[in-house]
PDB file of C-alpha atoms in Angstrom:
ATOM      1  CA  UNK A   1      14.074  17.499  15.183  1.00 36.00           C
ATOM      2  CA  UNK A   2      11.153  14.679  16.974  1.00 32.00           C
ATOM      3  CA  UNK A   3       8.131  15.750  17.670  1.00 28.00           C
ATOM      4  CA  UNK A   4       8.430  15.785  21.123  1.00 28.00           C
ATOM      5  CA  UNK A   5      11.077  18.648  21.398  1.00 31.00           C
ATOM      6  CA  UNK A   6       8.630  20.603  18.894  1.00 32.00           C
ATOM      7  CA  UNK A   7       5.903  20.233  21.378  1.00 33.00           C
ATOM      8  CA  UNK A   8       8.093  21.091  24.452  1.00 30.00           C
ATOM      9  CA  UNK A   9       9.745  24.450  22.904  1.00 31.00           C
ATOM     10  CA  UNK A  10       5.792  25.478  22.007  1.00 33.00           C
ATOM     11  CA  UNK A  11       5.914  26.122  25.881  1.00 32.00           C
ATOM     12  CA  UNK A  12       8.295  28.803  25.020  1.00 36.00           C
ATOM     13  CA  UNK A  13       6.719  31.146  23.269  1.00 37.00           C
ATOM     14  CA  UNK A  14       5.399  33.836  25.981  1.00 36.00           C
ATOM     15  CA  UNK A  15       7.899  37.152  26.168  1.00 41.00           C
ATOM     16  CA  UNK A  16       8.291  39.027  29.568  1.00 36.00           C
ATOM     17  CA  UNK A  17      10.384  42.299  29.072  1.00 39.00           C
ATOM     18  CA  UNK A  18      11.724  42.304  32.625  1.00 39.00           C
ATOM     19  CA  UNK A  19      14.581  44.756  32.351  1.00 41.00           C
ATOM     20  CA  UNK A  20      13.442  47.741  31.383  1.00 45.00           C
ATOM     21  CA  UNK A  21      16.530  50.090  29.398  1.00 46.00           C
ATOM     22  CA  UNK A  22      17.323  53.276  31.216  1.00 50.00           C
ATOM     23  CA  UNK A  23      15.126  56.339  29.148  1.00 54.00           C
ATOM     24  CA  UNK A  24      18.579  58.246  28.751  1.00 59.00           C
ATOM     25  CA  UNK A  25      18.406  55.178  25.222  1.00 65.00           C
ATOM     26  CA  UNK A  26      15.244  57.687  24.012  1.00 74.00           C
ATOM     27  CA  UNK A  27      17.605  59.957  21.878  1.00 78.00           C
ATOM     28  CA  UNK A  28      18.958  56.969  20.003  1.00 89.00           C
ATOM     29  CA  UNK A  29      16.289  55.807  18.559  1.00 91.00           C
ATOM     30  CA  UNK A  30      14.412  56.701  15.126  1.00 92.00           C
ATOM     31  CA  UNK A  31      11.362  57.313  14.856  1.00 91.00           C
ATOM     32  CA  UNK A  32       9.923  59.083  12.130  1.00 92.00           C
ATOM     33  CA  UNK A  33       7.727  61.964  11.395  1.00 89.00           C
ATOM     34  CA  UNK A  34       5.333  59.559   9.684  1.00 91.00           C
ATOM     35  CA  UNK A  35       4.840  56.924  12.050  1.00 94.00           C
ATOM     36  CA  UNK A  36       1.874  56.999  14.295  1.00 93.00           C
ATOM     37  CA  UNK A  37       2.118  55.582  17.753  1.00 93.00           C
ATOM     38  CA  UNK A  38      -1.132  55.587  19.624  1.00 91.00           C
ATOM     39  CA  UNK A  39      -0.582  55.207  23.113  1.00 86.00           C
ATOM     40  CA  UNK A  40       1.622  52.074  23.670  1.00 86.00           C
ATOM     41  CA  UNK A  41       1.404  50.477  27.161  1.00 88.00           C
ATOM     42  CA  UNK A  42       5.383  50.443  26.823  1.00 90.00           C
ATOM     43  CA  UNK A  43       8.216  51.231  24.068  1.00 92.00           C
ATOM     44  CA  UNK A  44      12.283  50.614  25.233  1.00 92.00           C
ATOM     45  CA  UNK A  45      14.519  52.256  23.365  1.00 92.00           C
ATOM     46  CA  UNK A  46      15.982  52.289  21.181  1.00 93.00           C
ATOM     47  CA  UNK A  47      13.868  51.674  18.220  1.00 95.00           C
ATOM     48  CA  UNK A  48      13.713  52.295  14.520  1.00 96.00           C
ATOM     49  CA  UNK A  49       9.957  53.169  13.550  1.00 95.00           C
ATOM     50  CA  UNK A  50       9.907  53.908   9.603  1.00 96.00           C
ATOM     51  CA  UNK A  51       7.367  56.143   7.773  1.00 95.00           C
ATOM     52  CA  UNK A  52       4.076  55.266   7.457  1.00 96.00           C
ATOM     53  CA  UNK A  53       3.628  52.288  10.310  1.00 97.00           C
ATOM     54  CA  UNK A  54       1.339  52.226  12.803  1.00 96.00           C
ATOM     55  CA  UNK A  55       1.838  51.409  16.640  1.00 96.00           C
ATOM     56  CA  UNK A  56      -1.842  50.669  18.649  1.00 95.00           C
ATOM     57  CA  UNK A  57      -2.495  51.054  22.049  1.00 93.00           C
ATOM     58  CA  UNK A  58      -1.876  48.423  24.340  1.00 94.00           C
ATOM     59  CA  UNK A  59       1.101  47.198  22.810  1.00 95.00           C
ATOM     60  CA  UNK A  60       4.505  46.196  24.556  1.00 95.00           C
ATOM     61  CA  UNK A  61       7.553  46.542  22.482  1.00 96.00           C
ATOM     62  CA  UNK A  62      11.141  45.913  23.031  1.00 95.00           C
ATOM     63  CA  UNK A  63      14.274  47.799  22.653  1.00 95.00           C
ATOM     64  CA  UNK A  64      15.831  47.261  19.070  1.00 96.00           C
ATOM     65  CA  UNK A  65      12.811  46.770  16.655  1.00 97.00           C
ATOM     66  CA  UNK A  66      12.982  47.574  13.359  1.00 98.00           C
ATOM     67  CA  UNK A  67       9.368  48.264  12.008  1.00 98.00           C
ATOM     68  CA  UNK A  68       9.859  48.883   8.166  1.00 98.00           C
ATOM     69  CA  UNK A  69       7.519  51.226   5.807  1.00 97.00           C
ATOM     70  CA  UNK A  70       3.612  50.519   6.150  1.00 97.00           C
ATOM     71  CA  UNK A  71       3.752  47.712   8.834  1.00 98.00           C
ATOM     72  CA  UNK A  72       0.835  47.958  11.657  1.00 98.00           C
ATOM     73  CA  UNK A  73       1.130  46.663  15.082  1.00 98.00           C
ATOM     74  CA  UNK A  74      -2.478  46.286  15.933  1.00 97.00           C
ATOM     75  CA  UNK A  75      -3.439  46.669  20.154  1.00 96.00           C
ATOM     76  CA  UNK A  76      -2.429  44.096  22.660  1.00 96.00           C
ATOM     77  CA  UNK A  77       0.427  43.172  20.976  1.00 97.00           C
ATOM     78  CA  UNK A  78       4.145  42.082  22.938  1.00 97.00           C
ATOM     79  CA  UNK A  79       7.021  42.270  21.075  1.00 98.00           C
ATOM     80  CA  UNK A  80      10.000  41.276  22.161  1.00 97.00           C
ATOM     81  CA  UNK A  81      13.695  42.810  21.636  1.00 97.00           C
ATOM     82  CA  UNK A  82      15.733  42.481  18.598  1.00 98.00           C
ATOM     83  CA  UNK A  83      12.962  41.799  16.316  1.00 98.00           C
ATOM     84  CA  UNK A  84      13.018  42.636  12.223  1.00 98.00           C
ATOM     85  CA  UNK A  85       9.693  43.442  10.629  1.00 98.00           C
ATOM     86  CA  UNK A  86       9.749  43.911   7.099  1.00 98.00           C
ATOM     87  CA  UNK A  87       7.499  46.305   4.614  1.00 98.00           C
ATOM     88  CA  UNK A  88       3.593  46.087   4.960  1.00 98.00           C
ATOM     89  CA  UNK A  89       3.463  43.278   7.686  1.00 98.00           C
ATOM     90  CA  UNK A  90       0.182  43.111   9.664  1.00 98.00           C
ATOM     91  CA  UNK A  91       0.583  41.760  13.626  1.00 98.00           C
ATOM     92  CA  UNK A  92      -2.183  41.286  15.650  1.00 98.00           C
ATOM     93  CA  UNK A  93      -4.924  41.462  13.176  1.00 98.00           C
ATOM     94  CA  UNK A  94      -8.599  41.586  13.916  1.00 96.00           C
ATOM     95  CA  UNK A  95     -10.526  38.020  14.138  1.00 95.00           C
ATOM     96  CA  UNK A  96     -14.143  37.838  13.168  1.00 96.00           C
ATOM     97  CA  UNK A  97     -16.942  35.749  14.491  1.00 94.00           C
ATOM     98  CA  UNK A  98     -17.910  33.135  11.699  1.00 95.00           C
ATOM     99  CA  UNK A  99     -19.586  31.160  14.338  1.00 95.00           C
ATOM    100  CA  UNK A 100     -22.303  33.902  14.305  1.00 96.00           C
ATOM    101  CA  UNK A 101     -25.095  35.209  12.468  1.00 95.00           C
ATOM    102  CA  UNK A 102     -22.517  37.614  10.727  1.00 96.00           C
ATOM    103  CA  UNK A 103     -18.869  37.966  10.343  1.00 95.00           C
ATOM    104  CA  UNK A 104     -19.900  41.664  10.807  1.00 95.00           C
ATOM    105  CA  UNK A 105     -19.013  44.073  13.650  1.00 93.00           C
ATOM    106  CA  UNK A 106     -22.482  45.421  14.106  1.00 93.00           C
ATOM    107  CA  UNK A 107     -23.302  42.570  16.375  1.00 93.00           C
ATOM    108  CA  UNK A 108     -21.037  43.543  19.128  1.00 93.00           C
ATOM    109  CA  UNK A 109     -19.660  47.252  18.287  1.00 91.00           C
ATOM    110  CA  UNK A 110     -20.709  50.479  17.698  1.00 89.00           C
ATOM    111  CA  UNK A 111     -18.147  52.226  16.533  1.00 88.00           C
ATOM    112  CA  UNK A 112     -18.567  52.257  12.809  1.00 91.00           C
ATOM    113  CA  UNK A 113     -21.769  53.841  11.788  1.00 94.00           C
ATOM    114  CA  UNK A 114     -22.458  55.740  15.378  1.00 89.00           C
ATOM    115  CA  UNK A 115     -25.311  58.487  13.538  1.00 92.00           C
ATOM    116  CA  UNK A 116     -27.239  55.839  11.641  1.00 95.00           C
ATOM    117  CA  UNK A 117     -30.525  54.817  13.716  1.00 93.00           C
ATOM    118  CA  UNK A 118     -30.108  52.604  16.415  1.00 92.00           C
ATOM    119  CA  UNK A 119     -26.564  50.975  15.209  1.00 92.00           C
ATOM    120  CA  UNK A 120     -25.326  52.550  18.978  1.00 89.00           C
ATOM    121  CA  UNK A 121     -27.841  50.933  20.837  1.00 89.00           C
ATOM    122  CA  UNK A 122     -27.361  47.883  23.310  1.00 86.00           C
ATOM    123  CA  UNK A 123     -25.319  45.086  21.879  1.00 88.00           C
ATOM    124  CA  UNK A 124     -25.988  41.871  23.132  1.00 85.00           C
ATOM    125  CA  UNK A 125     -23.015  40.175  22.119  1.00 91.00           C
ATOM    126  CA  UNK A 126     -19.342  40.504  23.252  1.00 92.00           C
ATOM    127  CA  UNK A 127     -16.338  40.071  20.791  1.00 92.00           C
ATOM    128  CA  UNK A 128     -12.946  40.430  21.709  1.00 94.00           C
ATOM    129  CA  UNK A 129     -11.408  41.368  17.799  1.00 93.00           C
ATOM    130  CA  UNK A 130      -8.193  41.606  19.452  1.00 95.00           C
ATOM    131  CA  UNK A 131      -7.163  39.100  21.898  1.00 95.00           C
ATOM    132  CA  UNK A 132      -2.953  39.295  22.835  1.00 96.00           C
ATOM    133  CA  UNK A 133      -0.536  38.686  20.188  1.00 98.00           C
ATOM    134  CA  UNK A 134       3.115  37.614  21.429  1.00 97.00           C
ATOM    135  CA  UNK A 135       5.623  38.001  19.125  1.00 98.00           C
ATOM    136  CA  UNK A 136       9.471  36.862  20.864  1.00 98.00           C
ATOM    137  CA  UNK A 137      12.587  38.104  20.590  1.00 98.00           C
ATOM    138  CA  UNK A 138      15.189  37.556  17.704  1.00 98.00           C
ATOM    139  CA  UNK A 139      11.991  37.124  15.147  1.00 98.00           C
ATOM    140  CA  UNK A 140      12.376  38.168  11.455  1.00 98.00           C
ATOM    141  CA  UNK A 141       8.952  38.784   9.946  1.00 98.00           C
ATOM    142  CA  UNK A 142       9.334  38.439   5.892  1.00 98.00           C
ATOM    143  CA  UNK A 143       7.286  41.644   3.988  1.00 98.00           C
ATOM    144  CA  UNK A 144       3.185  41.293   3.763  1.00 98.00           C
ATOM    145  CA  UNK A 145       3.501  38.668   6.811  1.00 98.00           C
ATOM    146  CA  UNK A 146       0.035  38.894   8.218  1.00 98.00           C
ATOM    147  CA  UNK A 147      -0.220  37.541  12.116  1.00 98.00           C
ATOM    148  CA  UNK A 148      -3.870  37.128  12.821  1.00 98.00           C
ATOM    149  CA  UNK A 149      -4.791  38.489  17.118  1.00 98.00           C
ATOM    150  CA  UNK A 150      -4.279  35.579  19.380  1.00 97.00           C
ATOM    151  CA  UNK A 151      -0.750  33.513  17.791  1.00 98.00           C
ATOM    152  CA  UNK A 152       2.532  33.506  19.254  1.00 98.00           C
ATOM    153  CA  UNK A 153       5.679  33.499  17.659  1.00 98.00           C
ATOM    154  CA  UNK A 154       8.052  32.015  19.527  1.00 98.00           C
ATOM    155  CA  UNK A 155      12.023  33.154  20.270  1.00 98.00           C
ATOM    156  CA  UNK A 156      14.335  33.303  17.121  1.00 98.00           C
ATOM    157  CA  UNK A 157      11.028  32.424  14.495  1.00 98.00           C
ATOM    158  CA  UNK A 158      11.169  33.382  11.090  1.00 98.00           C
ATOM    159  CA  UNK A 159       8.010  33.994   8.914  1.00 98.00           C
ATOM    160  CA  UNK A 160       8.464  33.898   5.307  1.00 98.00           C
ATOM    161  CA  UNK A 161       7.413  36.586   2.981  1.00 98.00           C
ATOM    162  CA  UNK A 162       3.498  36.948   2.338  1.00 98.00           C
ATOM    163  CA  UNK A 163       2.803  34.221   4.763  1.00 98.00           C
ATOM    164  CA  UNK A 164      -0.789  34.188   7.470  1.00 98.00           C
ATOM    165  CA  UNK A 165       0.457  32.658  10.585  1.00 98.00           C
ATOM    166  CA  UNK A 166      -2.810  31.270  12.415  1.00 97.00           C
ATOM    167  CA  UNK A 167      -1.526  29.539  14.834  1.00 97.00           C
ATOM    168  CA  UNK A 168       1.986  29.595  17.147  1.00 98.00           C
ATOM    169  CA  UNK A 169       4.955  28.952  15.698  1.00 98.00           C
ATOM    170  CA  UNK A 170       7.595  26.853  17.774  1.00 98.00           C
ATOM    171  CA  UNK A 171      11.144  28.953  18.659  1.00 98.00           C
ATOM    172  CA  UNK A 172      13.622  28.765  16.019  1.00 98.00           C
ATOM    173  CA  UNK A 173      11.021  27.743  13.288  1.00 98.00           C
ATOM    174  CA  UNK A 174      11.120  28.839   9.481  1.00 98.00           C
ATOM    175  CA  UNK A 175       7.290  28.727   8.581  1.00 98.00           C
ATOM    176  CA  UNK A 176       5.990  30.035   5.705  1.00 98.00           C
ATOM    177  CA  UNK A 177       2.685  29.937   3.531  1.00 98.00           C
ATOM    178  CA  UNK A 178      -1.044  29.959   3.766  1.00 97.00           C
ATOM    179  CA  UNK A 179      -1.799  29.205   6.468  1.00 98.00           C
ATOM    180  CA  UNK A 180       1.829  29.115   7.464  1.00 98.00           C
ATOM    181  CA  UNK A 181       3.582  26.257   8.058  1.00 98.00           C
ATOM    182  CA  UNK A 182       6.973  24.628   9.623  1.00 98.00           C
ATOM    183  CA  UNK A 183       9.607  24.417   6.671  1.00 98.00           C
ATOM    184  CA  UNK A 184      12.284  23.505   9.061  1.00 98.00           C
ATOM    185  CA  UNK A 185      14.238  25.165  12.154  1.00 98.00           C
ATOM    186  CA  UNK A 186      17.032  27.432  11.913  1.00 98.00           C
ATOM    187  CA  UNK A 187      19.157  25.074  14.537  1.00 98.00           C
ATOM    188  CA  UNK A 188      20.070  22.097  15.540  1.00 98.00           C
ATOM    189  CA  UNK A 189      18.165  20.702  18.794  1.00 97.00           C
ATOM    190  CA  UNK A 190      21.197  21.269  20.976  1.00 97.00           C
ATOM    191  CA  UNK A 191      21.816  25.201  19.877  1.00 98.00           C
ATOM    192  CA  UNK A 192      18.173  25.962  20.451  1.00 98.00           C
ATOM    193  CA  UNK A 193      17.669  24.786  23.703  1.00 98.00           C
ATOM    194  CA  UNK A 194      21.133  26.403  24.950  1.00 98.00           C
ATOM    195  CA  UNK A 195      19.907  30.003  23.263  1.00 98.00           C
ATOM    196  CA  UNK A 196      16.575  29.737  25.050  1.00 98.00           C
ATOM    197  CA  UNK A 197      18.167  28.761  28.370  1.00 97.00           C
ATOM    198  CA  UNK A 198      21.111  31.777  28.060  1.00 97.00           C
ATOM    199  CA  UNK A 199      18.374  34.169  26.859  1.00 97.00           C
ATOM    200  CA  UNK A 200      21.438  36.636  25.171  1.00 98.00           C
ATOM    201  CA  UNK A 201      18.462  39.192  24.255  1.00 97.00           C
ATOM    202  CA  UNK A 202      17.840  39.989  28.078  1.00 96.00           C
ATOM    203  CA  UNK A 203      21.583  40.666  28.553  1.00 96.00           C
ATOM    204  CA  UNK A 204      23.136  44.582  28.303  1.00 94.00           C
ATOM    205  CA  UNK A 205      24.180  45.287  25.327  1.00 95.00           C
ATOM    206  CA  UNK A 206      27.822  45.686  25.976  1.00 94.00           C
ATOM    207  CA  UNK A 207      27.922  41.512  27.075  1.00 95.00           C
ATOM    208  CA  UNK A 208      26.751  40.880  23.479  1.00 96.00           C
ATOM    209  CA  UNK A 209      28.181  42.681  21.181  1.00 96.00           C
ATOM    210  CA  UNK A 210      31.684  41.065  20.680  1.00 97.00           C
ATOM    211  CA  UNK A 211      29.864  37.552  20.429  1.00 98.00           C
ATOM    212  CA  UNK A 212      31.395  35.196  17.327  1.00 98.00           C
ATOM    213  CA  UNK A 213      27.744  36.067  15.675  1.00 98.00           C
ATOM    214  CA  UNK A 214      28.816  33.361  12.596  1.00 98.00           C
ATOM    215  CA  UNK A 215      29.092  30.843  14.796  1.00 98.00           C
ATOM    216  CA  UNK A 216      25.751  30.151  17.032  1.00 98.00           C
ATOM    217  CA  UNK A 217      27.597  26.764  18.958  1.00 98.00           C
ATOM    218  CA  UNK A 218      30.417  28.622  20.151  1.00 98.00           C
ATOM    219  CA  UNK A 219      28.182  32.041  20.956  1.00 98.00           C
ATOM    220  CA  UNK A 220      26.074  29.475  23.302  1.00 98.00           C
ATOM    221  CA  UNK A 221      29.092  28.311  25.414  1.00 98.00           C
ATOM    222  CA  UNK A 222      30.080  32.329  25.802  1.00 98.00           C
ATOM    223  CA  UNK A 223      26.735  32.839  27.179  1.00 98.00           C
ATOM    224  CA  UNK A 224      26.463  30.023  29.391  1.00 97.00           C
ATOM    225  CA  UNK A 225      29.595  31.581  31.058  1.00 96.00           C
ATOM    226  CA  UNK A 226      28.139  34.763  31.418  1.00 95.00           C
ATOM    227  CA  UNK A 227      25.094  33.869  32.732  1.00 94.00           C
ATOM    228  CA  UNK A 228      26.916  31.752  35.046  1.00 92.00           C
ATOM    229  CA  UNK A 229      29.438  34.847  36.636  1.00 86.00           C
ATOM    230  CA  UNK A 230      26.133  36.548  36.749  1.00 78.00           C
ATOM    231  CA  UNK A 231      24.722  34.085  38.798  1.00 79.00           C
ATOM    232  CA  UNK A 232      27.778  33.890  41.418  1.00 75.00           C
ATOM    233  CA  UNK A 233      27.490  37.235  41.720  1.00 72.00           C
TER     234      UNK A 233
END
């Protein structure tokens, strides 16, 4: 694939969840007893939340994740639908200031030692820890993935196991590593630009689910029909 389609499918990597699912999907998803969830901006359903993970506030997350055992979704992170995270993945994780005096959070924050002696006085430096994290839709994170506050994954991505993505990943890209890096892309250049362009994770469920999933070419010209009768419509 040239560099220059790399560089123009980077453009791709935002997710908008524009079509909210009906709340009558709540009762089919799984969420268990373990999980915490602290106050999500939004969750569609259904979605499959194991034991053990961790949902922060602020997040966005589309309908069809699978969050495995002991995976955190740190605030401000968007993810979109259809997305696999494996065991003890991190997403969104806090940055740290090496540019100042300290990599420590007593500079800016007073959260973590509010009784000792003036630690909650004035601080007189900002830090945002956790700037928004975009994860697409269609991405496969591998287990102990770590996805530092601030990257976007792009549509389709996979992240192999253990890697530290640092930076965005392209749609469609295999990257793995430390830091993580492009191995190749799960497409050819053709197929990836028609998925992006027919968007088949925005469509209802029922328009997608007798697609020839072995065959990606052939599931691209179904959708480009369907989005086309859509259109006329």
């Amino acid at each position: 694939m040239s560099v220059r389609h790399e560089n123009s499918l980077k453009r791709d990597v935002s997710v908008y969840i524009s079509m909210p699912l009906p709340e009558d999907n709540v009762p089919y998803s799984s969420i268990a007893k373990g999980a915490v969830i602290k106050s999500p901006e939004l969750i569609e359903h259904p979605v499959s939340i194991a034991p053990s993970s961790e949902i922060h506030g602020g997040c966005k997350i589309g309908s069809f994740l699978f969050l495995n055992f002991r995976s955190v979704i740190y605030p401000n992170v968007t993810i979109g639908r259809f997305c696999s995270i494996a065991r003890n993945c991190e997403v969104g994780v806090a940055r740290h200031p090496t540019q100042y005096l300290s990599t420590h959070s007593f500079q800016y924050n007073s959260v973590l030692f509010p009784d000792f002696p003036g630690y909650s006085e004035k601080k007189y430096c900002t830090w945002r820890a956790h700037p928004e994290t975009t994860i697409g839709s269609d991405v496969w994170l591998g287990a102990q993935v770590i996805v530092v506050a601030g990257a976007k994954i792009g549509h389709g991505a996979v992240v192999a196991a253990n890697a530290v993505v640092t930076k965005d990943v392209p749609p469609y890209a295999v990257v793995g590593g430390t830091p993580a890096k492009l191995i190749r892309y799960r497409f050819s250049e053709d197929v990836i630009e028609g998925l992006l362009e027919t968007k088949w994770w925005d469509l209802p469920y029922s328009e997608i689910k007798s697609l020839p999933f072995d065959d990606p070419t052939a599931c691209v010209e179904i959708l480009r029909g369907i989005r086309s009768k859509t259109a006329a419509q």
